[in-house]
Amino acid sequence: MNARSIRFKLTAWYATLLAIILIAFGSAVYFGLERYLTTRLAEQLSLQAFQIADTWLRQINRSGTEYIVNEIEEHISPDATGRFVRLTRSDGTFLYRSKPPRDGRFDPSTVAAVKPIPYAPRTREEHLAKGELLIYSLPYTVPGVGSFLVEVGAPYHTVENTLHGLVLIFAIILPIALALAIGVGFLLMTRALAPVDVITRTAETITSRNLSGRLPISHTGDEIERLSATLNRMMERLEGSFRQVVQFTADVSHELRTPLAVLRCELEVALGQNHLSPAAREVLESVLEETGMLSKIVEQLMTLSRLDSGELQLERSRLDLAGLCKDTIEQMNLLAEDKSIHLQCDAPEPVEIYADPLRIRQILTNLIDNAIKYTAAGGSVHIRIAQEDDQAILEVADTGPGIPTEALPYIFNRFYRVDKARAREFGGSGLGLAIAKSICDLHGGRIAVESRLGQGTRFRVAIPVGAN
Ligand code: ADP
């Protein structure tokens, strides 16, 4: 899963937020319940303390101590209710002190004595060896007899047990709720973002050669529909501009073609005359060379604009790439011999492809021509043709000067030349590789380059063998 995707980020945010809310809610419930239970327990204790004071202690004069002890034992003793009860006289002696409860949860004898001086009723916590005891103390004065302190207590564990149960429920429910929310959230996010995936995939298929493609519109009235419509309008404008540029290039090259041809003819005629001075001849020869160069650029621009506009349709047929390569090499051998360059072809087996022979020959010529052009005399050019899986491979490697690494990403750009001055010396226009790439793209193939400065360059073309 891509941790940078919107889907992941939104789900993570949502899950974190949900976890925070659940934990905050759980804590609020925990502390609220703890307060409520403690208050309730304290209320019960105070009620019992008042019951002891108002019902039995009040009548101590009439009923005697034994009666009070019996009543307490019967109604509130630890055996009956698990409560701690203690009645202390003002001199610190106990009128009554309950026995330990059956479950042995606390030992009444370990509860520290409180001086029975009159003070306000209050609740306190007593920390005993086996746990906490919540005690309510009620000072009470019986007229004519004296002051007493009535204490009623209960183990705090009942509150704690309830709270532990609550924590347990939360510990089980929280991860389940979180996992469920993450799962459902992720699914919803995937559904909501599915149109974005479709837009991305469609947009990737739209290239300069296929600008007429449009993104699907979901008609949901949401932001995605607006985005798709806006992108489609932008692509319409792009398509219009692109078409204009292509048309302009095609028109310009077309318009230049005829005058250039006439110019060349006239220059050739002029050069054929005998009475020309050497200086005039030299100038005319140079102009003819420049005109030739210009004609080549115009031809290449024409080819490129036809490739761009889709006007140039491939005339595919079944052909043997190895045979085509050998033919081309034979024709270019003179060029190589002129520069004493060793041209070597490694094409042991026929490699059949379904392609346009004229265009494939153009790739071959451009690459081999470049290799011969840029390699110094005495160097060598090695061509390899092979089939790898369903791809026909053409490699042209030379021992030339190589291409700097920083120039490699731009090498297939139009009019890009590594060393403009030197390329001009070789008659380079910077369009040969752009044409080769366009032809490769049209055939559904790929062209790549690897090079080491001072050691040489290797171009690799891979074209799908293709169905017939
Ligand atoms: P050009 O007509 O200038 O050769 P290309 O498009 O064929 O145009 O090549 C573009 C640039 O790439 C060239 O100007 C040259 O700098 C560089 N280049 C192409 N092939 C080679 C090669 N085999 N060795 C070194 N540099 C090369």
Short mmCIF file of C-alpha atoms and ligand atoms in Angstrom, two decimals:
data_model
loop_
_atom_site.label_atom_id
_atom_site.label_comp_id
_atom_site.label_asym_id
_atom_site.label_seq_id
_atom_site.Cartn_x
_atom_site.Cartn_y
_atom_site.Cartn_z
CA MET A 1 0.00 0.00 0.00
CA ASN A 2 1.32 3.43 -0.92
CA ALA A 3 1.71 5.42 2.30
CA ARG A 4 1.64 8.67 0.34
CA SER A 5 -1.68 8.02 -1.37
CA ILE A 6 -4.66 10.20 -0.42
CA ARG A 7 -6.57 7.01 0.39
CA PHE A 8 -3.95 5.95 2.96
CA LYS A 9 -3.55 9.42 4.43
CA LEU A 10 -7.30 10.03 4.79
CA THR A 11 -7.84 6.59 6.33
CA ALA A 12 -4.93 7.15 8.74
CA TRP A 13 -6.30 10.56 9.75
CA TYR A 14 -9.78 9.21 10.14
CA ALA A 15 -8.58 6.23 12.21
CA THR A 16 -6.43 8.44 14.44
CA LEU A 17 -9.30 10.86 14.98
CA LEU A 18 -11.68 8.03 15.73
CA ALA A 19 -9.20 6.46 18.19
CA ILE A 20 -8.80 9.83 19.97
CA ILE A 21 -12.59 10.30 20.16
CA LEU A 22 -13.14 6.75 21.44
CA ILE A 23 -10.37 7.05 24.04
CA ALA A 24 -11.69 10.48 25.17
CA PHE A 25 -15.22 9.09 25.35
CA GLY A 26 -14.00 5.99 27.23
CA SER A 27 -12.05 8.11 29.73
CA ALA A 28 -15.04 10.43 30.28
CA VAL A 29 -17.31 7.43 30.90
CA TYR A 30 -14.72 5.85 33.23
CA PHE A 31 -14.19 8.92 35.40
CA GLY A 32 -17.88 9.85 35.32
CA LEU A 33 -18.90 6.38 36.41
CA GLU A 34 -16.23 6.30 39.12
CA ARG A 35 -17.53 9.58 40.54
CA TYR A 36 -21.11 8.44 40.33
CA LEU A 37 -20.47 5.07 42.02
CA THR A 38 -18.35 6.61 44.79
CA THR A 39 -20.99 9.26 45.48
CA ARG A 40 -23.72 6.61 45.53
CA LEU A 41 -21.71 4.45 47.96
CA ALA A 42 -20.99 7.45 50.18
CA GLU A 43 -24.72 8.29 50.17
CA GLN A 44 -25.62 4.75 51.24
CA LEU A 45 -23.03 4.85 54.01
CA SER A 46 -24.33 8.19 55.29
CA LEU A 47 -27.91 6.87 55.24
CA GLN A 48 -26.86 3.88 57.32
CA ALA A 49 -24.91 6.11 59.72
CA PHE A 50 -27.98 8.29 60.20
CA GLN A 51 -30.12 5.18 60.66
CA ILE A 52 -27.81 3.97 63.42
CA ALA A 53 -27.73 7.37 65.10
CA ASP A 54 -31.37 8.39 64.74
CA THR A 55 -33.01 5.01 65.26
CA TRP A 56 -30.91 3.25 67.88
CA LEU A 57 -28.26 5.51 69.44
CA ARG A 58 -30.83 8.16 70.24
CA GLN A 59 -32.62 5.72 72.55
CA ILE A 60 -29.48 4.56 74.38
CA ASN A 61 -30.94 5.88 77.64
CA ARG A 62 -34.01 3.77 77.33
CA SER A 63 -32.89 0.66 75.48
CA GLY A 64 -29.35 0.23 76.72
CA THR A 65 -26.11 -0.61 74.90
CA GLU A 66 -26.90 -4.26 74.31
CA TYR A 67 -30.04 -3.46 72.36
CA ILE A 68 -28.11 -1.13 70.04
CA VAL A 69 -25.39 -3.74 69.48
CA ASN A 70 -27.98 -6.39 68.68
CA GLU A 71 -29.85 -4.15 66.24
CA ILE A 72 -26.68 -3.21 64.41
CA GLU A 73 -25.51 -6.84 64.30
CA GLU A 74 -28.84 -7.85 62.91
CA HIS A 75 -29.26 -5.17 60.27
CA ILE A 76 -25.89 -3.72 59.23
CA SER A 77 -23.27 -6.10 60.59
CA PRO A 78 -20.55 -7.26 58.19
CA ASP A 79 -22.17 -10.67 58.12
CA ALA A 80 -25.43 -9.15 56.84
CA THR A 81 -24.18 -6.40 54.55
CA GLY A 82 -20.37 -6.62 54.44
CA ARG A 83 -20.21 -3.16 56.07
CA PHE A 84 -17.77 -1.86 58.64
CA VAL A 85 -19.54 -0.30 61.63
CA ARG A 86 -17.92 1.38 64.60
CA LEU A 87 -19.41 3.50 67.40
CA THR A 88 -16.87 5.41 69.45
CA ARG A 89 -17.52 7.27 72.65
CA SER A 90 -16.04 10.72 73.23
CA ASP A 91 -13.40 9.21 75.54
CA GLY A 92 -12.17 7.01 72.67
CA THR A 93 -13.66 3.73 73.90
CA PHE A 94 -15.74 1.73 71.47
CA LEU A 95 -19.43 1.21 72.09
CA TYR A 96 -19.46 -1.18 69.15
CA ARG A 97 -16.91 -2.39 66.60
CA SER A 98 -17.96 -4.89 63.91
CA LYS A 99 -16.17 -8.20 63.38
CA PRO A 100 -14.32 -8.95 60.11
CA PRO A 101 -16.71 -9.80 57.25
CA ARG A 102 -17.05 -13.38 56.00
CA ASP A 103 -15.01 -12.79 52.86
CA GLY A 104 -12.25 -11.28 55.01
CA ARG A 105 -12.02 -8.20 52.79
CA PHE A 106 -10.98 -5.96 55.68
CA ASP A 107 -9.94 -6.19 59.28
CA PRO A 108 -11.91 -3.69 61.44
CA SER A 109 -9.21 -3.73 64.13
CA THR A 110 -6.73 -2.17 61.69
CA VAL A 111 -8.92 0.89 61.02
CA ALA A 112 -7.23 3.75 62.83
CA ALA A 113 -9.21 5.24 65.68
CA VAL A 114 -10.53 8.76 65.26
CA LYS A 115 -10.73 11.10 68.15
CA PRO A 116 -14.45 11.52 68.76
CA ILE A 117 -14.33 15.25 69.20
CA PRO A 118 -17.33 16.81 67.50
CA TYR A 119 -16.62 17.68 63.92
CA ALA A 120 -18.60 17.87 60.68
CA PRO A 121 -19.75 14.63 59.06
CA ARG A 122 -17.40 13.55 56.27
CA THR A 123 -16.33 10.74 53.98
CA ARG A 124 -12.75 9.45 54.01
CA GLU A 125 -10.73 6.69 52.44
CA GLU A 126 -8.88 4.28 54.66
CA HIS A 127 -6.04 2.34 53.04
CA LEU A 128 -5.89 -1.09 54.63
CA ALA A 129 -3.68 -4.05 53.89
CA LYS A 130 -6.30 -5.76 51.69
CA GLY A 131 -7.67 -2.70 49.92
CA GLU A 132 -9.42 0.58 50.44
CA LEU A 133 -12.34 1.21 52.72
CA LEU A 134 -14.68 4.12 52.14
CA ILE A 135 -15.87 5.36 55.55
CA TYR A 136 -18.55 7.85 56.43
CA SER A 137 -18.21 9.39 59.93
CA LEU A 138 -21.10 11.05 61.67
CA PRO A 139 -20.63 12.84 65.00
CA TYR A 140 -23.75 12.46 67.16
CA THR A 141 -24.65 13.78 70.56
CA VAL A 142 -27.27 12.14 72.77
CA PRO A 143 -28.53 14.77 75.21
CA GLY A 144 -27.68 13.87 78.78
CA VAL A 145 -25.42 10.93 77.71
CA GLY A 146 -22.59 12.40 75.61
CA SER A 147 -21.06 12.52 72.13
CA PHE A 148 -20.45 9.58 69.83
CA LEU A 149 -18.87 9.05 66.47
CA VAL A 150 -20.78 6.73 64.20
CA GLU A 151 -18.66 5.26 61.40
CA VAL A 152 -20.02 3.10 58.58
CA GLY A 153 -17.65 1.85 55.86
CA ALA A 154 -17.66 -0.35 52.78
CA PRO A 155 -14.84 -1.86 50.74
CA TYR A 156 -14.10 0.23 47.69
CA HIS A 157 -13.62 -2.93 45.57
CA THR A 158 -17.29 -2.97 44.46
CA VAL A 159 -16.68 0.32 42.64
CA GLU A 160 -13.34 -0.93 41.35
CA ASN A 161 -14.86 -4.17 40.06
CA THR A 162 -17.44 -2.26 38.04
CA LEU A 163 -14.74 0.03 36.65
CA HIS A 164 -12.48 -2.90 35.74
CA GLY A 165 -15.42 -4.48 33.90
CA LEU A 166 -15.89 -1.25 31.99
CA VAL A 167 -12.18 -1.10 31.07
CA LEU A 168 -12.36 -4.71 29.88
CA ILE A 169 -15.37 -3.94 27.67
CA PHE A 170 -13.55 -0.94 26.23
CA ALA A 171 -10.36 -2.95 25.66
CA ILE A 172 -12.37 -5.46 23.60
CA ILE A 173 -14.67 -3.03 21.80
CA LEU A 174 -12.12 -0.32 20.96
CA PRO A 175 -9.81 -2.39 18.67
CA ILE A 176 -12.82 -4.08 17.02
CA ALA A 177 -14.56 -0.73 16.39
CA LEU A 178 -11.31 0.76 15.16
CA ALA A 179 -10.55 -2.15 12.80
CA LEU A 180 -14.10 -2.04 11.47
CA ALA A 181 -13.98 1.72 10.97
CA ILE A 182 -10.60 1.49 9.19
CA GLY A 183 -11.83 -1.31 6.92
CA VAL A 184 -15.09 0.44 6.04
CA GLY A 185 -13.32 3.80 5.73
CA PHE A 186 -10.73 2.33 3.37
CA LEU A 187 -13.42 0.73 1.23
CA LEU A 188 -15.42 3.97 1.07
CA MET A 189 -12.27 5.91 0.25
CA THR A 190 -11.40 3.42 -2.51
CA ARG A 191 -14.89 3.82 -3.96
CA ALA A 192 -14.82 7.60 -3.70
CA LEU A 193 -11.39 7.83 -5.30
CA ALA A 194 -12.00 5.22 -8.02
CA PRO A 195 -12.82 7.94 -10.60
CA VAL A 196 -9.44 9.53 -9.86
CA ASP A 197 -7.75 6.23 -10.75
CA VAL A 198 -9.69 6.11 -14.01
CA ILE A 199 -8.75 9.73 -14.77
CA THR A 200 -5.07 8.98 -14.08
CA ARG A 201 -5.05 5.88 -16.28
CA THR A 202 -6.86 7.65 -19.12
CA ALA A 203 -4.66 10.72 -18.85
CA GLU A 204 -1.58 8.52 -19.15
CA THR A 205 -2.78 7.18 -22.50
CA ILE A 206 -3.17 10.70 -23.87
CA THR A 207 -0.01 11.69 -25.73
CA SER A 208 0.87 14.30 -28.32
CA ARG A 209 -0.10 11.71 -30.93
CA ASN A 210 -3.40 10.99 -29.24
CA LEU A 211 -4.61 14.36 -27.99
CA SER A 212 -8.14 13.64 -29.12
CA GLY A 213 -8.63 11.29 -26.14
CA ARG A 214 -10.86 12.65 -23.35
CA LEU A 215 -11.38 11.79 -19.70
CA PRO A 216 -14.62 10.02 -18.73
CA ILE A 217 -17.18 12.30 -17.04
CA SER A 218 -18.94 10.67 -14.09
CA HIS A 219 -22.01 13.05 -13.96
CA THR A 220 -22.09 12.90 -10.18
CA GLY A 221 -22.10 16.67 -9.76
CA ASP A 222 -19.09 16.46 -7.46
CA GLU A 223 -15.56 17.89 -7.57
CA ILE A 224 -14.32 14.94 -9.65
CA GLU A 225 -16.83 15.68 -12.39
CA ARG A 226 -15.73 19.32 -12.38
CA LEU A 227 -12.07 18.30 -12.49
CA SER A 228 -12.63 15.91 -15.43
CA ALA A 229 -14.61 18.54 -17.35
CA THR A 230 -11.95 21.19 -16.73
CA LEU A 231 -9.15 18.85 -17.79
CA ASN A 232 -11.09 17.92 -20.92
CA ARG A 233 -11.52 21.58 -21.82
CA MET A 234 -7.81 22.14 -21.22
CA MET A 235 -6.99 19.20 -23.50
CA GLU A 236 -9.29 20.61 -26.17
CA ARG A 237 -7.34 23.86 -26.08
CA LEU A 238 -4.03 21.95 -26.11
CA GLU A 239 -5.17 19.87 -29.04
CA GLY A 240 -6.11 23.01 -30.95
CA SER A 241 -2.76 24.69 -30.26
CA PHE A 242 -0.83 21.52 -31.06
CA ARG A 243 -2.70 21.10 -34.32
CA GLN A 244 -1.88 24.69 -35.24
CA VAL A 245 1.83 24.18 -34.52
CA VAL A 246 1.94 20.97 -36.56
CA GLN A 247 0.03 22.62 -39.39
CA PHE A 248 2.33 25.61 -39.29
CA THR A 249 5.45 23.40 -39.50
CA ALA A 250 3.94 21.40 -42.32
CA ASP A 251 2.97 24.56 -44.22
CA VAL A 252 6.35 26.22 -43.72
CA SER A 253 8.30 23.15 -44.83
CA HIS A 254 6.00 22.70 -47.77
CA GLU A 255 6.36 26.32 -48.84
CA LEU A 256 10.17 26.20 -48.49
CA ARG A 257 10.59 22.97 -50.35
CA THR A 258 10.03 24.25 -53.92
CA PRO A 259 12.05 27.48 -53.72
CA LEU A 260 14.91 25.52 -52.15
CA ALA A 261 14.82 22.96 -54.96
CA VAL A 262 14.84 25.77 -57.53
CA LEU A 263 17.70 27.46 -55.68
CA ARG A 264 19.75 24.28 -55.73
CA CYS A 265 19.11 23.76 -59.43
CA GLU A 266 20.13 27.28 -60.28
CA LEU A 267 23.24 27.05 -58.14
CA GLU A 268 24.23 23.83 -59.86
CA VAL A 269 23.68 25.45 -63.26
CA ALA A 270 25.72 28.48 -62.19
CA LEU A 271 28.53 26.24 -60.92
CA GLY A 272 28.56 24.44 -64.29
CA GLN A 273 29.77 27.57 -66.04
CA ASN A 274 33.47 27.76 -66.87
CA HIS A 275 34.11 31.48 -66.64
CA LEU A 276 33.60 31.67 -62.88
CA SER A 277 36.44 33.12 -60.82
CA PRO A 278 37.78 30.74 -58.13
CA ALA A 279 36.49 33.06 -55.39
CA ALA A 280 32.98 33.16 -56.89
CA ARG A 281 33.04 29.37 -57.35
CA GLU A 282 34.01 28.90 -53.72
CA VAL A 283 31.14 31.13 -52.56
CA LEU A 284 28.64 29.35 -54.82
CA GLU A 285 29.82 25.94 -53.61
CA SER A 286 29.41 27.01 -49.98
CA VAL A 287 25.91 28.39 -50.69
CA LEU A 288 25.00 25.12 -52.45
CA GLU A 289 26.19 23.15 -49.41
CA GLU A 290 24.13 25.33 -47.07
CA THR A 291 21.13 25.00 -49.34
CA GLY A 292 21.54 21.23 -49.28
CA MET A 293 21.59 21.32 -45.52
CA LEU A 294 18.48 23.51 -45.46
CA SER A 295 16.68 21.13 -47.83
CA LYS A 296 17.54 18.23 -45.51
CA ILE A 297 16.12 20.08 -42.49
CA VAL A 298 12.95 20.96 -44.42
CA GLU A 299 12.53 17.32 -45.48
CA GLN A 300 13.01 16.13 -41.88
CA LEU A 301 10.55 18.74 -40.60
CA MET A 302 8.02 17.58 -43.17
CA THR A 303 8.46 13.99 -42.02
CA LEU A 304 8.09 14.98 -38.37
CA SER A 305 4.97 17.08 -38.93
CA ARG A 306 3.40 14.23 -40.91
CA LEU A 307 4.30 11.82 -38.11
CA ASP A 308 2.84 14.22 -35.50
CA SER A 309 -0.39 14.89 -37.33
CA GLY A 310 -1.00 11.22 -37.98
CA GLU A 311 -1.07 12.00 -41.66
CA LEU A 312 1.72 9.53 -42.22
CA GLN A 313 0.09 6.12 -42.06
CA LEU A 314 2.31 3.10 -41.50
CA GLU A 315 2.33 0.66 -44.37
CA ARG A 316 3.04 -2.44 -42.42
CA SER A 317 4.14 -5.71 -43.88
CA ARG A 318 5.94 -8.78 -42.67
CA LEU A 319 9.67 -8.13 -43.00
CA ASP A 320 12.99 -9.55 -41.87
CA LEU A 321 14.75 -6.96 -39.74
CA ALA A 322 18.09 -8.77 -40.09
CA GLY A 323 17.86 -8.76 -43.90
CA LEU A 324 16.79 -5.10 -43.98
CA CYS A 325 19.70 -4.23 -41.72
CA LYS A 326 22.23 -6.04 -43.91
CA ASP A 327 20.90 -4.21 -47.00
CA THR A 328 21.18 -0.85 -45.28
CA ILE A 329 24.70 -1.61 -44.08
CA GLU A 330 25.74 -2.55 -47.59
CA GLN A 331 24.57 0.84 -48.81
CA MET A 332 26.29 2.68 -45.98
CA ASN A 333 29.54 0.76 -46.19
CA LEU A 334 31.03 3.29 -48.61
CA LEU A 335 30.47 6.03 -46.04
CA ALA A 336 32.21 3.93 -43.37
CA GLU A 337 35.09 2.97 -45.66
CA ASP A 338 35.64 6.64 -46.47
CA LYS A 339 36.34 7.21 -42.77
CA SER A 340 38.14 3.88 -42.31
CA ILE A 341 35.49 2.78 -39.88
CA HIS A 342 34.95 -0.91 -39.40
CA LEU A 343 31.22 -1.66 -39.82
CA GLN A 344 30.30 -4.97 -38.29
CA CYS A 345 26.89 -6.66 -38.29
CA ASP A 346 25.84 -9.40 -35.92
CA ALA A 347 22.51 -10.75 -37.21
CA PRO A 348 22.83 -14.55 -37.25
CA GLU A 349 19.12 -15.28 -37.62
CA PRO A 350 16.19 -13.67 -39.40
CA VAL A 351 13.98 -11.61 -37.09
CA GLU A 352 10.53 -11.18 -38.53
CA ILE A 353 8.51 -8.12 -37.61
CA TYR A 354 5.26 -6.62 -38.77
CA ALA A 355 6.30 -3.06 -39.58
CA ASP A 356 6.68 -0.35 -42.20
CA PRO A 357 9.93 -1.22 -44.04
CA LEU A 358 10.53 2.37 -45.23
CA ARG A 359 10.24 3.77 -41.73
CA ILE A 360 12.31 1.01 -40.11
CA ARG A 361 14.99 1.65 -42.71
CA GLN A 362 14.86 5.32 -41.68
CA ILE A 363 15.64 4.36 -38.06
CA LEU A 364 18.51 2.15 -39.21
CA THR A 365 19.93 4.85 -41.48
CA ASN A 366 19.71 7.58 -38.84
CA LEU A 367 21.39 5.50 -36.15
CA ILE A 368 24.13 4.02 -38.36
CA ASP A 369 24.72 7.39 -40.02
CA ASN A 370 25.16 9.06 -36.61
CA ALA A 371 27.50 6.28 -35.45
CA ILE A 372 29.72 6.70 -38.53
CA LYS A 373 29.45 10.49 -38.41
CA TYR A 374 30.51 10.92 -34.79
CA THR A 375 33.11 8.13 -34.59
CA ALA A 376 36.67 9.13 -35.38
CA ALA A 377 38.53 7.51 -38.26
CA GLY A 378 39.80 4.02 -37.42
CA GLY A 379 36.95 3.35 -34.99
CA SER A 380 34.30 0.71 -35.33
CA VAL A 381 30.51 0.44 -35.39
CA HIS A 382 28.83 -2.74 -34.24
CA ILE A 383 25.23 -3.54 -35.18
CA ARG A 384 23.32 -6.36 -33.55
CA ILE A 385 19.92 -7.75 -34.48
CA ALA A 386 18.24 -10.33 -32.26
CA GLN A 387 14.90 -11.41 -30.91
CA GLU A 388 14.31 -11.28 -27.16
CA ASP A 389 10.93 -12.71 -26.16
CA ASP A 390 8.38 -10.90 -28.33
CA GLN A 391 10.67 -7.98 -29.07
CA ALA A 392 12.92 -7.43 -32.05
CA ILE A 393 16.12 -5.80 -30.86
CA LEU A 394 18.35 -3.50 -32.87
CA GLU A 395 21.54 -2.22 -31.28
CA VAL A 396 23.98 0.22 -32.82
CA ALA A 397 27.15 0.64 -30.78
CA ASP A 398 30.14 2.75 -31.71
CA THR A 399 33.54 3.61 -30.34
CA GLY A 400 32.92 7.34 -30.81
CA PRO A 401 33.28 10.23 -28.36
CA GLY A 402 30.22 9.30 -26.32
CA ILE A 403 27.52 11.61 -24.98
CA PRO A 404 27.77 13.42 -21.62
CA THR A 405 25.40 11.98 -19.01
CA GLU A 406 23.65 15.34 -18.50
CA ALA A 407 22.82 15.47 -22.24
CA LEU A 408 21.30 11.98 -22.42
CA PRO A 409 17.75 12.94 -21.29
CA TYR A 410 17.50 15.51 -24.12
CA ILE A 411 19.08 13.51 -26.91
CA PHE A 412 15.73 12.66 -28.56
CA ASN A 413 14.45 16.26 -28.39
CA ARG A 414 14.01 18.16 -31.64
CA PHE A 415 16.97 20.29 -32.68
CA TYR A 416 18.98 19.12 -29.69
CA ARG A 417 22.66 18.77 -30.45
CA VAL A 418 25.31 18.10 -27.81
CA ASP A 419 27.94 20.20 -29.49
CA LYS A 420 26.16 22.57 -31.88
CA ALA A 421 29.33 23.76 -33.61
CA ARG A 422 30.63 20.23 -34.23
CA ALA A 423 27.23 18.86 -35.27
CA ARG A 424 27.03 21.55 -37.91
CA GLU A 425 30.47 20.54 -39.15
CA PHE A 426 29.07 17.01 -39.60
CA GLY A 427 25.93 18.33 -41.26
CA GLY A 428 23.73 17.51 -38.27
CA SER A 429 20.34 19.10 -37.81
CA GLY A 430 19.32 17.58 -34.49
CA LEU A 431 16.20 15.99 -35.95
CA GLY A 432 17.43 12.46 -36.85
CA LEU A 433 16.93 10.93 -33.39
CA ALA A 434 13.57 12.71 -32.91
CA ILE A 435 12.36 11.08 -36.14
CA ALA A 436 13.72 7.68 -35.07
CA LYS A 437 11.87 8.00 -31.75
CA SER A 438 8.59 9.03 -33.42
CA ILE A 439 8.76 6.03 -35.74
CA CYS A 440 9.54 3.73 -32.81
CA ASP A 441 6.55 5.13 -30.88
CA LEU A 442 4.27 4.59 -33.88
CA HIS A 443 5.33 0.94 -33.96
CA GLY A 444 4.69 0.61 -30.23
CA GLY A 445 8.41 0.25 -29.61
CA ARG A 446 11.05 1.98 -27.48
CA ILE A 447 14.39 3.56 -28.14
CA ALA A 448 17.05 4.03 -25.47
CA VAL A 449 20.62 5.19 -25.30
CA GLU A 450 23.56 4.47 -23.05
CA SER A 451 26.87 6.15 -23.41
CA ARG A 452 30.24 6.66 -21.78
CA LEU A 453 32.17 9.78 -22.51
CA GLY A 454 35.31 8.94 -24.48
CA GLN A 455 34.33 5.29 -24.88
CA GLY A 456 31.32 5.14 -27.15
CA THR A 457 27.54 5.11 -27.46
CA ARG A 458 24.97 2.35 -27.78
CA PHE A 459 21.44 2.91 -29.10
CA ARG A 460 18.95 0.15 -28.45
CA VAL A 461 15.64 -0.14 -30.27
CA ALA A 462 13.00 -2.64 -29.17
CA ILE A 463 10.02 -3.18 -31.45
CA PRO A 464 7.25 -5.68 -30.73
CA VAL A 465 7.40 -8.52 -33.22
CA GLY A 466 3.69 -7.85 -33.73
CA ALA A 467 0.80 -9.86 -35.06
CA ASN A 468 0.44 -10.37 -38.75
P1 ADP B 1 22.13 15.21 -35.92
O1 ADP B 1 21.55 15.41 -37.24
O2 ADP B 1 22.71 16.44 -35.28
O3 ADP B 1 23.01 14.03 -35.83
P2 ADP B 1 20.46 13.63 -34.25
O4 ADP B 1 19.09 13.88 -33.74
O5 ADP B 1 20.67 12.44 -35.08
O6 ADP B 1 20.87 14.94 -35.01
O7 ADP B 1 21.42 13.60 -33.03
C1 ADP B 1 21.30 14.58 -32.02
C2 ADP B 1 22.62 14.78 -31.31
O8 ADP B 1 22.98 13.62 -30.61
C3 ADP B 1 23.77 14.98 -32.26
O9 ADP B 1 23.91 16.33 -32.60
C4 ADP B 1 24.95 14.47 -31.46
O10 ADP B 1 25.41 15.51 -30.63
C5 ADP B 1 24.37 13.41 -30.59
N1 ADP B 1 24.62 12.03 -31.12
C6 ADP B 1 23.76 11.28 -31.81
N2 ADP B 1 24.31 10.08 -32.10
C7 ADP B 1 25.54 10.08 -31.56
C8 ADP B 1 26.60 9.11 -31.48
N3 ADP B 1 26.52 7.92 -32.03
N4 ADP B 1 27.73 9.47 -30.81
C9 ADP B 1 27.83 10.68 -30.22
N5 ADP B 1 26.86 11.61 -30.25
C10 ADP B 1 25.72 11.35 -30.92
#
